[in-house]
CSV table of C-alpha atoms in Angstrom, one decimal:
chain,number,residue,atom,x,y,z
A,16,UNK,CA,163.6,166.5,103.5
A,17,UNK,CA,161.6,168.5,106.0
A,18,UNK,CA,158.0,168.4,104.6
A,19,UNK,CA,157.2,171.6,106.5
A,20,UNK,CA,160.0,173.6,104.7
A,21,UNK,CA,157.8,175.7,102.4
A,22,UNK,CA,160.8,177.6,101.1
A,23,UNK,CA,162.3,174.4,99.8
A,24,UNK,CA,159.0,173.5,98.2
A,25,UNK,CA,159.1,176.7,96.2
A,26,UNK,CA,162.7,176.0,95.0
A,27,UNK,CA,161.8,172.5,93.8
A,28,UNK,CA,158.2,173.1,92.5
A,29,UNK,CA,159.3,175.6,89.8
A,30,UNK,CA,156.0,175.3,87.8
A,31,UNK,CA,153.8,175.4,90.9
A,32,UNK,CA,152.2,172.0,90.7
A,33,UNK,CA,150.9,172.6,94.2
A,34,UNK,CA,148.6,175.3,93.0
A,35,UNK,CA,147.1,173.0,90.4
A,36,UNK,CA,146.4,170.4,93.1
A,37,UNK,CA,144.9,173.1,95.4
A,38,UNK,CA,142.6,174.2,92.5
A,39,UNK,CA,141.2,170.8,91.6
A,40,UNK,CA,137.7,171.3,93.3
A,41,UNK,CA,137.3,174.6,91.4
A,42,UNK,CA,138.4,173.0,88.2
A,43,UNK,CA,135.9,170.2,88.5
A,44,UNK,CA,133.1,172.7,89.2
A,45,UNK,CA,134.2,174.8,86.2
A,46,UNK,CA,134.2,171.9,83.9
A,47,UNK,CA,130.7,170.9,84.9
A,48,UNK,CA,129.3,174.4,84.3
A,49,UNK,CA,131.2,174.8,81.1
A,50,UNK,CA,130.0,171.4,79.8
A,51,UNK,CA,126.4,172.3,80.4
A,52,UNK,CA,126.7,175.1,77.8
A,53,UNK,CA,129.0,173.7,75.1
A,54,UNK,CA,127.6,172.7,71.7
A,55,UNK,CA,126.1,169.2,71.5
A,56,UNK,CA,124.7,167.8,68.2
A,57,UNK,CA,124.8,164.1,69.0
A,58,UNK,CA,121.6,162.5,67.7
A,59,UNK,CA,119.8,159.5,69.2
A,60,UNK,CA,119.8,156.6,69.3
A,61,UNK,CA,123.1,155.8,70.9
A,62,UNK,CA,123.6,152.2,72.0
A,63,UNK,CA,127.3,152.2,73.0
A,64,UNK,CA,129.9,154.8,73.9
A,65,UNK,CA,133.7,154.6,73.5
A,66,UNK,CA,135.9,157.1,75.3
A,67,UNK,CA,139.3,157.2,73.5
A,68,UNK,CA,142.2,158.7,75.6
A,69,UNK,CA,145.5,158.1,77.3
A,70,UNK,CA,147.0,159.1,80.6
A,71,UNK,CA,145.3,161.9,82.4
A,72,UNK,CA,142.5,162.0,79.9
A,73,UNK,CA,141.7,158.3,80.1
A,74,UNK,CA,141.7,158.3,83.8
A,75,UNK,CA,138.9,160.8,83.8
A,76,UNK,CA,136.9,158.3,81.7
A,77,UNK,CA,137.7,155.5,84.1
A,78,UNK,CA,136.6,157.6,87.1
A,79,UNK,CA,133.4,158.5,85.4
A,80,UNK,CA,132.5,154.9,84.4
A,81,UNK,CA,133.1,153.7,87.9
A,82,UNK,CA,131.0,156.5,89.4
A,83,UNK,CA,128.2,156.0,86.9
A,84,UNK,CA,128.2,152.2,86.8
A,85,UNK,CA,125.0,151.7,89.0
A,86,UNK,CA,122.9,154.0,86.8
A,87,UNK,CA,124.4,154.4,83.3
A,88,UNK,CA,121.8,153.5,80.7
A,89,UNK,CA,124.3,152.7,77.9
A,90,UNK,CA,127.5,150.6,77.9
A,91,UNK,CA,130.6,152.7,78.1
A,92,UNK,CA,134.2,151.6,77.6
A,93,UNK,CA,137.6,153.3,77.7
A,94,UNK,CA,139.9,152.8,74.6
A,95,UNK,CA,143.6,153.2,75.3
A,96,UNK,CA,144.6,151.9,71.9
A,97,UNK,CA,145.3,153.1,68.3
A,98,UNK,CA,142.3,151.1,67.1
A,99,UNK,CA,138.6,151.0,68.1
A,100,UNK,CA,136.9,147.7,69.0
A,101,UNK,CA,135.6,145.9,65.9
A,102,UNK,CA,132.0,146.5,67.0
A,103,UNK,CA,132.4,150.3,67.2
A,104,UNK,CA,130.9,151.3,63.8
A,105,UNK,CA,127.9,153.1,62.7
A,106,UNK,CA,125.9,156.2,63.8
A,107,UNK,CA,124.6,154.4,67.0
A,108,UNK,CA,128.1,154.4,68.4
A,109,UNK,CA,129.4,157.6,70.1
A,110,UNK,CA,133.2,158.0,70.2
A,111,UNK,CA,134.5,160.6,72.6
A,112,UNK,CA,138.1,161.6,71.8
A,113,UNK,CA,139.7,163.1,74.9
A,114,UNK,CA,143.2,164.5,74.6
A,115,UNK,CA,144.5,167.3,76.7
A,116,UNK,CA,147.0,168.6,74.0
A,117,UNK,CA,144.8,167.4,71.1
A,118,UNK,CA,147.9,165.7,69.7
A,119,UNK,CA,147.9,162.3,71.4
A,120,UNK,CA,148.7,159.9,68.6
A,121,UNK,CA,146.7,156.9,69.9
A,122,UNK,CA,143.6,159.1,70.4
A,123,UNK,CA,143.9,160.7,67.0
A,124,UNK,CA,144.1,157.4,65.4
A,125,UNK,CA,141.0,156.0,67.1
A,126,UNK,CA,139.0,159.2,66.4
A,127,UNK,CA,139.9,159.2,62.7
A,128,UNK,CA,138.9,155.6,62.5
A,129,UNK,CA,135.6,156.5,64.2
A,130,UNK,CA,135.0,159.0,61.3
A,131,UNK,CA,135.8,156.4,58.7
A,132,UNK,CA,133.3,154.0,60.3
A,133,UNK,CA,130.5,156.5,60.5
A,134,UNK,CA,130.4,156.9,64.2
A,135,UNK,CA,129.2,160.0,65.9
A,136,UNK,CA,132.1,161.9,67.6
A,137,UNK,CA,132.7,164.5,70.3
A,138,UNK,CA,136.2,165.9,70.8
A,139,UNK,CA,137.5,167.2,74.1
A,140,UNK,CA,140.8,169.0,74.0
A,141,UNK,CA,142.6,172.3,74.5
A,142,UNK,CA,143.2,172.5,70.8
A,143,UNK,CA,145.8,170.7,68.6
A,144,UNK,CA,145.1,168.3,65.7
A,145,UNK,CA,142.1,166.7,67.4
A,146,UNK,CA,140.2,170.0,67.5
A,147,UNK,CA,141.3,170.7,63.9
A,148,UNK,CA,140.1,167.3,62.6
A,149,UNK,CA,136.8,167.5,64.5
A,150,UNK,CA,136.1,171.0,63.3
A,151,UNK,CA,136.8,170.0,59.7
A,152,UNK,CA,134.5,167.0,60.1
A,153,UNK,CA,131.7,169.0,61.6
A,154,UNK,CA,131.8,167.2,65.0
A,155,UNK,CA,131.2,168.8,68.3
A,156,UNK,CA,134.4,170.2,69.8
A,157,UNK,CA,134.5,170.8,73.6
A,158,UNK,CA,137.6,173.0,73.8
A,159,UNK,CA,138.9,174.3,77.1
A,160,UNK,CA,141.8,176.4,78.3
A,161,UNK,CA,144.4,174.8,80.5
A,162,UNK,CA,148.1,175.4,80.4
A,163,UNK,CA,149.4,172.9,82.9
A,164,UNK,CA,150.2,169.2,82.6
A,165,UNK,CA,147.5,166.8,81.4
A,166,UNK,CA,147.5,165.0,84.8
A,167,UNK,CA,146.6,168.3,86.4
A,168,UNK,CA,143.4,168.5,84.2
A,169,UNK,CA,141.6,165.5,85.5
A,170,UNK,CA,138.8,167.8,86.7
A,171,UNK,CA,138.1,168.7,83.1
A,172,UNK,CA,138.3,165.2,81.7
A,173,UNK,CA,135.8,164.0,84.4
A,174,UNK,CA,133.6,167.1,84.6
A,175,UNK,CA,133.0,167.3,80.9
A,176,UNK,CA,131.9,163.7,80.7
A,177,UNK,CA,129.6,164.2,83.7
A,178,UNK,CA,127.9,167.1,81.8
A,179,UNK,CA,127.9,165.3,78.5
A,180,UNK,CA,126.2,162.2,79.8
A,181,UNK,CA,123.8,164.2,81.8
A,182,UNK,CA,122.7,166.2,78.7
A,183,UNK,CA,122.3,163.0,76.7
A,184,UNK,CA,120.1,161.6,79.4
A,185,UNK,CA,122.4,158.6,80.1
A,186,UNK,CA,122.7,159.3,83.9
A,187,UNK,CA,120.4,161.0,86.4
A,188,UNK,CA,121.1,164.7,87.2
A,189,UNK,CA,124.3,164.5,89.4
A,190,UNK,CA,124.1,168.1,90.7
A,191,UNK,CA,123.6,167.1,94.3
A,192,UNK,CA,126.3,164.5,94.1
A,193,UNK,CA,128.7,167.1,92.7
A,194,UNK,CA,127.8,169.7,95.3
A,195,UNK,CA,128.5,167.4,98.3
A,196,UNK,CA,131.7,166.2,96.5
A,197,UNK,CA,133.1,169.7,96.2
A,198,UNK,CA,132.2,170.4,99.8
A,199,UNK,CA,133.9,167.2,101.0
A,200,UNK,CA,137.0,168.0,98.9
A,201,UNK,CA,137.3,171.5,100.3
A,202,UNK,CA,136.8,170.4,103.9
A,203,UNK,CA,139.5,167.7,103.4
A,204,UNK,CA,141.9,170.3,102.0
A,205,UNK,CA,142.0,172.0,105.4
A,206,UNK,CA,144.2,169.2,106.7
A,207,UNK,CA,146.2,168.5,103.5
A,208,UNK,CA,147.6,171.8,102.4
A,209,UNK,CA,151.2,172.8,102.4
A,210,UNK,CA,150.7,175.1,105.4
A,211,UNK,CA,149.5,172.3,107.6
A,212,UNK,CA,152.4,170.7,109.5
A,213,UNK,CA,153.3,167.1,109.3
A,214,UNK,CA,151.9,166.3,112.7
A,215,UNK,CA,148.4,167.3,111.6
A,216,UNK,CA,148.7,166.4,107.8
A,217,UNK,CA,148.0,162.8,107.0
A,218,UNK,CA,149.2,163.1,103.4
A,219,UNK,CA,152.6,164.4,104.5
A,220,UNK,CA,152.9,161.7,107.1
A,221,UNK,CA,152.0,158.9,104.6
A,222,UNK,CA,154.5,160.4,102.0
A,223,UNK,CA,157.2,160.0,104.6
A,224,UNK,CA,156.3,156.3,105.1
A,225,UNK,CA,156.6,155.8,101.3
A,226,UNK,CA,160.2,156.9,101.1
A,227,UNK,CA,162.4,154.1,99.8
A,228,UNK,CA,159.4,151.8,99.4
A,229,UNK,CA,158.0,149.8,96.4
A,230,UNK,CA,154.5,151.2,96.5
A,231,UNK,CA,151.3,149.2,95.6
A,232,UNK,CA,147.9,150.8,95.7
A,233,UNK,CA,144.8,148.6,95.9
A,234,UNK,CA,141.1,149.7,95.5
A,235,UNK,CA,137.8,148.3,94.5
A,236,UNK,CA,134.5,149.5,93.0
A,237,UNK,CA,134.5,153.3,92.7
A,238,UNK,CA,138.0,153.4,94.2
A,239,UNK,CA,139.5,151.1,91.5
A,240,UNK,CA,140.4,153.8,89.1
A,241,UNK,CA,141.6,156.0,92.0
A,242,UNK,CA,144.2,153.3,92.7
A,243,UNK,CA,145.4,153.7,89.1
A,244,UNK,CA,145.4,157.5,89.5
A,245,UNK,CA,147.6,157.2,92.7
A,246,UNK,CA,150.0,154.9,90.8
A,247,UNK,CA,150.3,157.4,87.9
A,248,UNK,CA,150.7,160.4,90.2
A,249,UNK,CA,153.4,158.7,92.2
A,250,UNK,CA,155.2,157.8,88.9
A,251,UNK,CA,154.9,161.3,87.3
A,252,UNK,CA,155.2,163.6,90.3
A,253,UNK,CA,157.6,161.8,92.5
A,254,UNK,CA,159.4,159.9,89.6
A,255,UNK,CA,159.0,156.8,91.8
A,256,UNK,CA,158.0,153.3,91.1
A,257,UNK,CA,154.4,152.3,91.9
A,258,UNK,CA,151.8,149.9,90.7
A,259,UNK,CA,148.1,149.3,91.4
A,260,UNK,CA,145.8,146.3,91.8
A,261,UNK,CA,142.0,145.8,92.1
A,262,UNK,CA,139.8,143.9,94.4
A,263,UNK,CA,138.3,141.3,94.3
A,264,UNK,CA,140.6,140.2,91.4
A,265,UNK,CA,143.7,140.6,93.6
A,266,UNK,CA,142.4,137.9,96.0
A,267,UNK,CA,142.4,135.4,93.1
A,268,UNK,CA,146.1,135.8,92.2
A,269,UNK,CA,148.1,138.6,93.8
A,270,UNK,CA,147.5,137.3,97.3
A,271,UNK,CA,149.4,134.1,96.4
A,272,UNK,CA,152.5,136.1,95.6
A,273,UNK,CA,153.4,137.5,99.0
A,274,UNK,CA,156.1,135.0,99.9
A,275,UNK,CA,158.9,135.7,97.4
A,276,UNK,CA,161.4,137.3,97.0
A,277,UNK,CA,161.5,138.1,100.7
A,278,UNK,CA,164.2,140.8,100.4
A,279,UNK,CA,162.0,142.8,98.0
A,280,UNK,CA,158.8,142.3,99.8
A,281,UNK,CA,160.3,143.8,102.9
A,282,UNK,CA,160.6,147.0,100.9
A,283,UNK,CA,157.0,147.1,99.8
A,284,UNK,CA,154.3,149.4,101.1
A,285,UNK,CA,150.8,148.4,100.2
A,286,UNK,CA,148.1,151.1,100.5
A,287,UNK,CA,144.4,150.0,100.6
A,288,UNK,CA,141.8,152.5,99.5
A,289,UNK,CA,138.4,152.2,101.2
A,290,UNK,CA,135.0,153.8,100.7
A,291,UNK,CA,131.7,153.3,102.5
A,292,UNK,CA,130.1,152.8,99.0
A,293,UNK,CA,132.2,149.7,98.3
A,294,UNK,CA,130.2,146.4,98.0
A,295,UNK,CA,130.0,144.9,101.5
A,296,UNK,CA,132.0,141.8,100.3
A,297,UNK,CA,134.7,144.1,98.9
A,298,UNK,CA,134.9,145.9,102.2
A,299,UNK,CA,135.4,142.6,104.0
A,300,UNK,CA,138.0,141.6,101.4
A,301,UNK,CA,139.8,144.9,101.8
A,302,UNK,CA,140.3,144.3,105.6
A,303,UNK,CA,141.1,140.6,105.3
A,304,UNK,CA,143.6,141.2,102.5
A,305,UNK,CA,145.3,143.9,104.5
A,306,UNK,CA,145.6,141.5,107.4
A,307,UNK,CA,147.1,138.8,105.2
A,308,UNK,CA,149.8,141.2,103.9
A,309,UNK,CA,150.5,142.4,107.4
A,310,UNK,CA,150.9,138.8,108.6
A,311,UNK,CA,153.3,138.2,105.8
A,312,UNK,CA,155.5,141.0,107.1
A,313,UNK,CA,154.6,143.5,104.4
A,314,UNK,CA,154.1,147.2,105.3
A,315,UNK,CA,150.5,148.2,104.9
A,316,UNK,CA,148.2,151.2,105.5
A,317,UNK,CA,144.8,152.4,104.4
A,318,UNK,CA,143.1,155.6,103.4
A,319,UNK,CA,139.3,156.2,103.7
A,320,UNK,CA,137.2,158.2,101.2
A,321,UNK,CA,135.2,161.0,102.9
A,322,UNK,CA,131.8,162.7,102.4
A,323,UNK,CA,128.5,161.2,101.3
A,324,UNK,CA,128.0,159.2,98.2
A,325,UNK,CA,130.1,157.5,95.4
A,326,UNK,CA,131.4,160.7,93.8
A,327,UNK,CA,132.5,162.2,97.1
A,328,UNK,CA,134.2,159.0,98.2
A,329,UNK,CA,136.0,158.8,94.9
A,330,UNK,CA,137.2,162.4,94.6
A,331,UNK,CA,138.3,162.8,98.2
A,332,UNK,CA,140.5,159.8,97.8
A,333,UNK,CA,141.8,161.0,94.4
A,334,UNK,CA,142.6,164.5,95.9
A,335,UNK,CA,144.4,162.9,98.9
A,336,UNK,CA,146.5,160.9,96.5
A,337,UNK,CA,147.5,164.0,94.5
A,338,UNK,CA,148.7,165.7,97.7
A,339,UNK,CA,150.5,162.5,98.7
A,340,UNK,CA,152.3,162.2,95.4
A,341,UNK,CA,153.3,165.9,95.6
A,342,UNK,CA,154.8,165.5,99.1
A,343,UNK,CA,156.6,162.4,98.0
A,344,UNK,CA,158.2,164.4,95.2
A,345,UNK,CA,159.3,167.0,97.7
A,346,UNK,CA,160.7,164.3,100.0
A,347,UNK,CA,162.7,162.9,97.1
A,348,UNK,CA,163.8,166.4,96.2
A,349,UNK,CA,162.4,166.3,92.6
A,350,UNK,CA,160.4,168.8,90.6
A,351,UNK,CA,156.9,167.3,90.3
A,352,UNK,CA,156.1,168.8,86.9
A,353,UNK,CA,158.6,167.6,84.2
A,354,UNK,CA,158.4,164.1,82.9
A,355,UNK,CA,161.5,163.9,80.9
A,356,UNK,CA,161.4,160.1,80.3
A,357,UNK,CA,157.9,160.4,78.8
A,358,UNK,CA,158.8,163.4,76.7
A,359,UNK,CA,162.0,161.7,75.5
A,360,UNK,CA,160.1,158.7,74.4
A,361,UNK,CA,157.6,160.8,72.5
A,362,UNK,CA,160.4,162.6,70.7
A,363,UNK,CA,162.0,159.3,69.6
A,364,UNK,CA,158.6,158.0,68.4
A,365,UNK,CA,158.4,161.0,66.0
A,366,UNK,CA,161.8,160.4,64.4
């Protein structure tokens, strides 16, 4: 497909996913401002935080933890399960239930268990059962309005956590980081938008390279959860296979697996995510691992985070990946919004 055919885009993108991607910097800013003013009754001391969520809600937690790792004053983990860790009990544990719909069964199960164990709870949702359960229990409910897909609400799932942890005093004031992040994202958009032709649009060009490829995305440090995000966006928007890996771990196992099966490896495309804020040894690993894949005859490329600081590097990479996945959906001729396989499985689970 011609990735400069905007009329064809409109025909395929019936729910206007493109607009949601364009709006992401504004959504992130909105979530931060809203989160500074929502009710918060969490009482100290808090010694551990568990963020329960799935999919687009959980990735916001992963992104936040990676961003905040150098200066978080409490341990924070993501829970993608029905059950909380055994140690998560008592009032010194804060459980944050994050579910776009408010009806994610794994998140609901974990949050209800938190209540039974006497944990403090904050619920983040557009409504649904999670908001109802939280209101009945007297917990804080950070409810927001968003009518799109959960994956298009990552600005809310990250921005609310940013505000929440700032208000609890668990991270330094990130206002400056956020301001330069939003600026970097908006500057980058000038070369990524639908109106920018392929010849000047790196996301469109890279999407073209991914056609017919088995995609692997590799990142480290602050870009590790971005690699997961790219994988998920390629799956859900383009309805295409993708997987992610993380450095330095990939150099202790994945690197040994680039010999067989040769016929499939020739169809791979490995994308390396890079940021100036990566650990120097991981920057070296990134380059050396790319060269090893290239020497083995595997297609490779890399994308660099932009702006200044960890948050800007992370979010410019994330936003680039959203555009990339959108253009890959257009190239494959699929509507980027519906996820019939996922919805079908959810329906069967309810039977």
